[in-house]
Coordinates of C-alpha atoms and ligand atoms in Angstrom, one line a residue:
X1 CA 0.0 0.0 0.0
X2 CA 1.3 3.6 -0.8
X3 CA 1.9 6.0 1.4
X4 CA -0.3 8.0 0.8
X5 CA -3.3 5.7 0.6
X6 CA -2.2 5.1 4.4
X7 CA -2.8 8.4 5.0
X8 CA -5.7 8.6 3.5
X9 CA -6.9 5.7 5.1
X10 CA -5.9 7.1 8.3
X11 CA -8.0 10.5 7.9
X12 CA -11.1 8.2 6.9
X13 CA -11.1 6.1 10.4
X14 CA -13.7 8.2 12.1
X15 CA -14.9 9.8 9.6
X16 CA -18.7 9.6 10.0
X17 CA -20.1 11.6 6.9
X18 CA -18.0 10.8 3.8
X19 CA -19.0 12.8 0.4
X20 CA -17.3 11.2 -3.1
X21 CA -17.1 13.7 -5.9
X22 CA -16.8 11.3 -9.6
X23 CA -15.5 12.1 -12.8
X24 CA -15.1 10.3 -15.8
X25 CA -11.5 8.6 -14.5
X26 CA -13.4 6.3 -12.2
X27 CA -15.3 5.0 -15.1
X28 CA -12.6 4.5 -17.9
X29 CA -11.0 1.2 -16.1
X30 CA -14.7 0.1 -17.1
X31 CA -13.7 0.9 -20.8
X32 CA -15.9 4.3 -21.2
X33 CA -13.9 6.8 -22.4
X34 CA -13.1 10.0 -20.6
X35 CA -15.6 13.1 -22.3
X36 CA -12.0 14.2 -23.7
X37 CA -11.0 11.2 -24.5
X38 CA -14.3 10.4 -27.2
X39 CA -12.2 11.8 -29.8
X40 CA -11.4 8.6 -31.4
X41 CA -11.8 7.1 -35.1
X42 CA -14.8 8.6 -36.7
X43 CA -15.1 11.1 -33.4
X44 CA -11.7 12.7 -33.8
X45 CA -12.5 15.6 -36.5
X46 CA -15.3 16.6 -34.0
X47 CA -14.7 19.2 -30.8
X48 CA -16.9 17.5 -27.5
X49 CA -17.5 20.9 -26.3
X50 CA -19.6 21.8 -29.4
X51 CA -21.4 18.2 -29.6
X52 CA -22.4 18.3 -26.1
X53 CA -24.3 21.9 -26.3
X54 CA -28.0 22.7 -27.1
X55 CA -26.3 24.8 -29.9
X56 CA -24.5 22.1 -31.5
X57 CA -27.7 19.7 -31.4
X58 CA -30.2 22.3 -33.2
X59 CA -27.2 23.1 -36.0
X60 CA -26.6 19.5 -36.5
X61 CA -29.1 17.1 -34.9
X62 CA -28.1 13.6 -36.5
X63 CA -24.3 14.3 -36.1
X64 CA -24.8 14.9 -32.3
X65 CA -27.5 11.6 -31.5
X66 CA -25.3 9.8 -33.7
X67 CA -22.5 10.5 -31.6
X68 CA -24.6 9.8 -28.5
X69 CA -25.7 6.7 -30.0
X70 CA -21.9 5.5 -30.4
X71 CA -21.7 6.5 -26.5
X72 CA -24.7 4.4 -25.4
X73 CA -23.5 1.4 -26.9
X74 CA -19.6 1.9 -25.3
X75 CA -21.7 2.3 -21.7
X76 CA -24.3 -0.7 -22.4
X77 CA -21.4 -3.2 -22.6
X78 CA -19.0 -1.6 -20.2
X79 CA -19.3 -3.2 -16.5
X80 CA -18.9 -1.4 -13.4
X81 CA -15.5 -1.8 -12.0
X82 CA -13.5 -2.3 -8.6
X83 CA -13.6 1.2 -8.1
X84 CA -17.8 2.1 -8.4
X85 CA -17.6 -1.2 -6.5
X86 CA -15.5 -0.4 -3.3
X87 CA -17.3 3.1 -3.2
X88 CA -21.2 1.0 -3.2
X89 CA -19.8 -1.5 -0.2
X90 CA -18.4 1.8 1.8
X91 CA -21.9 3.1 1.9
X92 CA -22.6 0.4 4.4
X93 CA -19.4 1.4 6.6
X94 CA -20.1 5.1 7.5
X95 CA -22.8 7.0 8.8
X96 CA -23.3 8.8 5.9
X97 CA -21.8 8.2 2.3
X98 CA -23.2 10.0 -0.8
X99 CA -21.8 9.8 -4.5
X100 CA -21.7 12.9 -6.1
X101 CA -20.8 12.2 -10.1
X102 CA -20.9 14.1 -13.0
X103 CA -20.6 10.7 -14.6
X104 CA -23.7 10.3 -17.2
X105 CA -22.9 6.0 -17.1
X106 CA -25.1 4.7 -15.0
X107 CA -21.9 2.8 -13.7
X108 CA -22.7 4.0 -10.0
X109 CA -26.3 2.8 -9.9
X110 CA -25.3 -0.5 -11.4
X111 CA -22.4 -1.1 -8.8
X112 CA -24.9 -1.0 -6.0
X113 CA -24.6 2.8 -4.6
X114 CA -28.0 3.8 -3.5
X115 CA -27.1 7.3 -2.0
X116 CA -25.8 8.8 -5.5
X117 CA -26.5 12.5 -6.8
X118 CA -26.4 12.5 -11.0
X119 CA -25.2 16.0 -11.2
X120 CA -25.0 15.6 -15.1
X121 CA -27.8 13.4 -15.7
X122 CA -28.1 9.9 -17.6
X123 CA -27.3 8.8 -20.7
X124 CA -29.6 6.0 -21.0
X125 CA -32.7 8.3 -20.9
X126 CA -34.2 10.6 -23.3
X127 CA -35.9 13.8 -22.9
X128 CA -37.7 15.9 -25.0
X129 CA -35.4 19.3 -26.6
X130 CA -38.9 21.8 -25.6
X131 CA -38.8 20.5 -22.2
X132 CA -42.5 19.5 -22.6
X133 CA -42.1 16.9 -19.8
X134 CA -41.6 13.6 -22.1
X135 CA -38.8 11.4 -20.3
X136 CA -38.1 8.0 -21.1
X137 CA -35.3 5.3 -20.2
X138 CA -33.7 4.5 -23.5
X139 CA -33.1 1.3 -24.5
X140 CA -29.4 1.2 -24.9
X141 CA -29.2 0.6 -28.7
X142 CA -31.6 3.3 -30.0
X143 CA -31.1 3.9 -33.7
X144 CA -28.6 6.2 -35.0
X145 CA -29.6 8.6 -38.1
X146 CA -32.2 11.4 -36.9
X147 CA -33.3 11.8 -33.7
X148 CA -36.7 10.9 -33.0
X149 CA -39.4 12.9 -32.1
X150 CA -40.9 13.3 -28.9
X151 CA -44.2 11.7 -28.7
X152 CA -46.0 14.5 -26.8
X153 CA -45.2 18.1 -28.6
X154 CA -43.5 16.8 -31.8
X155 CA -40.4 18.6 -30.9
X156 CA -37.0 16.6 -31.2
X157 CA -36.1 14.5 -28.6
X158 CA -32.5 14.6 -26.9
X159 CA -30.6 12.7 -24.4
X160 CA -31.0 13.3 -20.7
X161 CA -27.8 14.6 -19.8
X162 CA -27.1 18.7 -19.1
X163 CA -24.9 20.5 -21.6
X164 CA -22.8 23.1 -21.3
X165 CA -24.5 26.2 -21.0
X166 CA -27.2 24.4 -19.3
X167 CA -28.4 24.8 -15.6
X168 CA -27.8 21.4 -13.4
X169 CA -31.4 20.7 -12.0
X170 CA -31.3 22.7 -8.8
X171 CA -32.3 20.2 -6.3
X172 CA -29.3 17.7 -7.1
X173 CA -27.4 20.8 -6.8
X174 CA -28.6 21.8 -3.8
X175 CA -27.8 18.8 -2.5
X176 CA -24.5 18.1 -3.3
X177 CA -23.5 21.6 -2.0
X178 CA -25.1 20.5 1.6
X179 CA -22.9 17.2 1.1
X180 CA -20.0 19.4 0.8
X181 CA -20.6 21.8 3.3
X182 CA -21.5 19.0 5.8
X183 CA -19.2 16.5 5.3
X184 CA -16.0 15.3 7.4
X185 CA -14.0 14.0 4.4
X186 CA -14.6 14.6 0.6
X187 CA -13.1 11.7 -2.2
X188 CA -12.6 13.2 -5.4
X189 CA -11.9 10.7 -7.9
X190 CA -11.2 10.8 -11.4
X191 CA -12.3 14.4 -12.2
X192 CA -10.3 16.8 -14.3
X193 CA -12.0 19.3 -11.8
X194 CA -12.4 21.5 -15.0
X195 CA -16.3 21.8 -15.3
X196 CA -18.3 23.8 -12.8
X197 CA -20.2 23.9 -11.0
X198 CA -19.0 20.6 -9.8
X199 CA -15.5 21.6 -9.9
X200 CA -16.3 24.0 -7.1
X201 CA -17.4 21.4 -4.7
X202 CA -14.3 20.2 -3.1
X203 CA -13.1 24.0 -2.4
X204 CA -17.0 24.3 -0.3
X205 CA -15.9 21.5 1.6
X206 CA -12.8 22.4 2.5
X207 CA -13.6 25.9 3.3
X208 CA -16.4 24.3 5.5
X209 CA -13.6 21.8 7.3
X210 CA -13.3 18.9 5.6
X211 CA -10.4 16.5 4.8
X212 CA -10.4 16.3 1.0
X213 CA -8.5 13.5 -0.3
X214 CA -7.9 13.3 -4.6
X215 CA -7.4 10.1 -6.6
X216 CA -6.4 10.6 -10.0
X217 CA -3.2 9.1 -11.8
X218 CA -2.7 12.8 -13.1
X219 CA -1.7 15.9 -11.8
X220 CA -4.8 18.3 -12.0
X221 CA -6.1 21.8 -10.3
X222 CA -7.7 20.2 -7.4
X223 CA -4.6 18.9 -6.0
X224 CA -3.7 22.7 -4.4
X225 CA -7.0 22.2 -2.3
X226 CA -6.1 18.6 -1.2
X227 CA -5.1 17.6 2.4
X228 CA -3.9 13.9 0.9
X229 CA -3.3 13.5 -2.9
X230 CA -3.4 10.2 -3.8
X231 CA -1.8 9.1 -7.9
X232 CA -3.2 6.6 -9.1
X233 CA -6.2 4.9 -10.8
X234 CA -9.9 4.3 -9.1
X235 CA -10.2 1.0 -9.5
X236 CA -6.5 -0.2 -8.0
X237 CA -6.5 2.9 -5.5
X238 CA -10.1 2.5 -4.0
X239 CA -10.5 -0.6 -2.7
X240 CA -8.1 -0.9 -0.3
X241 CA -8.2 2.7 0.5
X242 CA -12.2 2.1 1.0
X243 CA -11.6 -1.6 2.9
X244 CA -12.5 -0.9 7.0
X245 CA -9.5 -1.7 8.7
X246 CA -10.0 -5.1 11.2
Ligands
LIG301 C1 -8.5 8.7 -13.9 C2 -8.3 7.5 -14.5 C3 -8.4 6.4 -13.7 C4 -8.1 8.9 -16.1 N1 -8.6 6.6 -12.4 N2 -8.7 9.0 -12.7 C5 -17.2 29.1 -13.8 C6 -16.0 29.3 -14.4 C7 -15.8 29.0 -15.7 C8 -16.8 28.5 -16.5 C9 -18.0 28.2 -15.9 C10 -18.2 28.5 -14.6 N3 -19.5 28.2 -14.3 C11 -20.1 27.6 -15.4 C12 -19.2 27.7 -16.4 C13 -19.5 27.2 -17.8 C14 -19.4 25.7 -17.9 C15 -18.0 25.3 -17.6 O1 -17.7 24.8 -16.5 N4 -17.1 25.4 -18.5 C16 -15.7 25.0 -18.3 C17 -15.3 24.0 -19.4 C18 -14.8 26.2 -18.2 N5 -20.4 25.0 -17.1 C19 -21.6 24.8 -17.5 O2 -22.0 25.2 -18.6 C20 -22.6 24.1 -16.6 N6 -23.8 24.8 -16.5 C21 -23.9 25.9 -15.7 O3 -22.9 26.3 -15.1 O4 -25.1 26.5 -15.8 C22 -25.2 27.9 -15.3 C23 -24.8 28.8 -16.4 C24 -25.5 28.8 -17.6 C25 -25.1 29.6 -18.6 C26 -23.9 30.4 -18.5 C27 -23.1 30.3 -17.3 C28 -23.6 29.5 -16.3 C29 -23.0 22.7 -17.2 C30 -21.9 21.8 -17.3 C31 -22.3 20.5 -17.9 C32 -21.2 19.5 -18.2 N7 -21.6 18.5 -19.1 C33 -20.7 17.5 -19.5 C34 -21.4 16.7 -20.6 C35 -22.4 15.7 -20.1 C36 -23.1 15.0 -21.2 C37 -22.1 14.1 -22.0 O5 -21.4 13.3 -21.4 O6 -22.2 14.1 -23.2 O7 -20.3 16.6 -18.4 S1 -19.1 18.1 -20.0 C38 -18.2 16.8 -19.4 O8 -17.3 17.3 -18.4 C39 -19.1 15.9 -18.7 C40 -18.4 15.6 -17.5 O9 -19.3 15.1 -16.5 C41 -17.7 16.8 -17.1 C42 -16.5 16.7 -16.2 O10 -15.5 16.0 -16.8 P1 -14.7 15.0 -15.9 O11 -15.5 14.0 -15.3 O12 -13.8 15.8 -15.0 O13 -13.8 14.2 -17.0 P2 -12.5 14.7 -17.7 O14 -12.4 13.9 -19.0 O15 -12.3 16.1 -17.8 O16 -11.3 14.2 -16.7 C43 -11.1 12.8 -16.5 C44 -10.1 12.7 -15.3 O17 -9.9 11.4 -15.0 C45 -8.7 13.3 -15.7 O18 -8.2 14.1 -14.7 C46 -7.8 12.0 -15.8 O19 -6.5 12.2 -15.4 C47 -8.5 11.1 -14.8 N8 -8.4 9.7 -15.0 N9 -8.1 7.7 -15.9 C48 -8.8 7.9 -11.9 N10 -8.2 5.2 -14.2
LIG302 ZN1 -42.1 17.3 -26.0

């Protein structure tokens, strides 16, 4: 065991309300690419920041559920990994534990975490683009080419997922900013911690007193703010950071 996972494991004995801030690192041992790292094959030409806004959609509809399409099949066959596990056993170890992800995967949920906050939504469901109130789990495989249409207004439909420029549905927010401000250790794992507002989480919960602890095998802003900075991956770093100690 590292050093620093000791440490880290050390801060966590006590600890009774843990909050875990994902990112898309805990999921790519799974096999899901990183948002950045979608760039790939067919994908590369393309810029994720203008497939993944309301913008980009309207100017271009088949190109973006095309590419979301691509996506949903990468998640339907990925399987979560040591790391979403370890996280869904440590629920039943501390008082509290919440997961906080801006992961869109599902990964979490399928792992066994009950206590999770979807800051960024879910790609497996669909929405409709007018916000008529149409909602609908996907199946994973839903056909590429244009989008359908939503069966209420007529408007397109789109995935369930926020975009950038979009507000994070306030009540998950809400929430995860309580988590942050009330919790005695914050995990952040796998984040680039580039995207806010979830990027500003781990500075609330360190001005409120926490111990924040990052996991990521790369350097990134949110190691400044860090009490323990752990490098490496989620899924070889977690489990026996996460493992109560007998
Ligand atoms: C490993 C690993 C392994 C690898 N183990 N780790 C304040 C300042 C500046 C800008 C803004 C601001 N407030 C708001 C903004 C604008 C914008 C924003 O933040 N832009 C920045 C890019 C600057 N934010 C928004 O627009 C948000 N909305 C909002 O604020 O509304 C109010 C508002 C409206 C209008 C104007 C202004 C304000 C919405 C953000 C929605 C983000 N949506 C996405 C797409 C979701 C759908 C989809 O997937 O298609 O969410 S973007 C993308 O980034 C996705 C992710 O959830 C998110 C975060 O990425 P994440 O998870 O950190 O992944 P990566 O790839 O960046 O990093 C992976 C990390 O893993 C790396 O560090 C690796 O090293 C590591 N890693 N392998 C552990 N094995
Ligand atoms: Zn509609």
């Amino acid at each position: 065991m590292s050093d620093a996972i000791a440490i880290a494991r050390r801060r966590l004995t006590g600890a009774r309300r843990v909050a875990v801030l994902t990112g898309a690192g805990i999921s790519a041992e799974s096999g899901v690419p990183t948002f950045r790292d979608t760039q790939t094959g067919l994908w590369a030409q393309f810029d994720p920041m203008q497939l993944a806004t309301e913008e980009g959609f309207r100017a271009d509809p088949s190109l973006v559920w095309r590419w979301y399409a691509w996506r949903r099949t990468l998640v339907d066959q990925a399987q979560p990994n040591a790391g979403h596990r370890a996280l869904a056993a440590a629920e039943a170890r501390f008082e509290r534990l919440r997961v906080i992800t801006q992961n869109v995967d599902g990964l979490h949920a399928r792992a066994g975490s009950t206590n999770l906050i979807e800051l960024h939504g879910n790609i497996m469901r669909t929405i409709c683009l007018e916000r008529c109130g149409f909602s609908q789990d996907s199946p994973a495989r839903l056909a590429p080419g244009e989008p359908p249409r939503c069966p209420r207004c007529g408007a397109w439909v789109r995935p369930g997922v926020v975009w950038f420029g979009e507000m994070l549905d306030p009540a998950a927010l809400d929430d995860a900013a309580a988590e942050a401000q009330s919790c005695d250790v914050m995990l952040v794992v796998g984040t680039s911690g580039l995207v806010y507002p979830a990027a500003g989480l781990p500075a609330g919960a360190r001005r409120a007193g926490a111990v924040v602890i990052t996991v990521n095998p790369e350097p990134t802003d949110l190691d400044e703010l860090a009490t323990v900075c752990i490098r490496g991956k989620a899924a070889e770093v977690l489990p026996p950071l996460l493992e109560a100690a007998y």
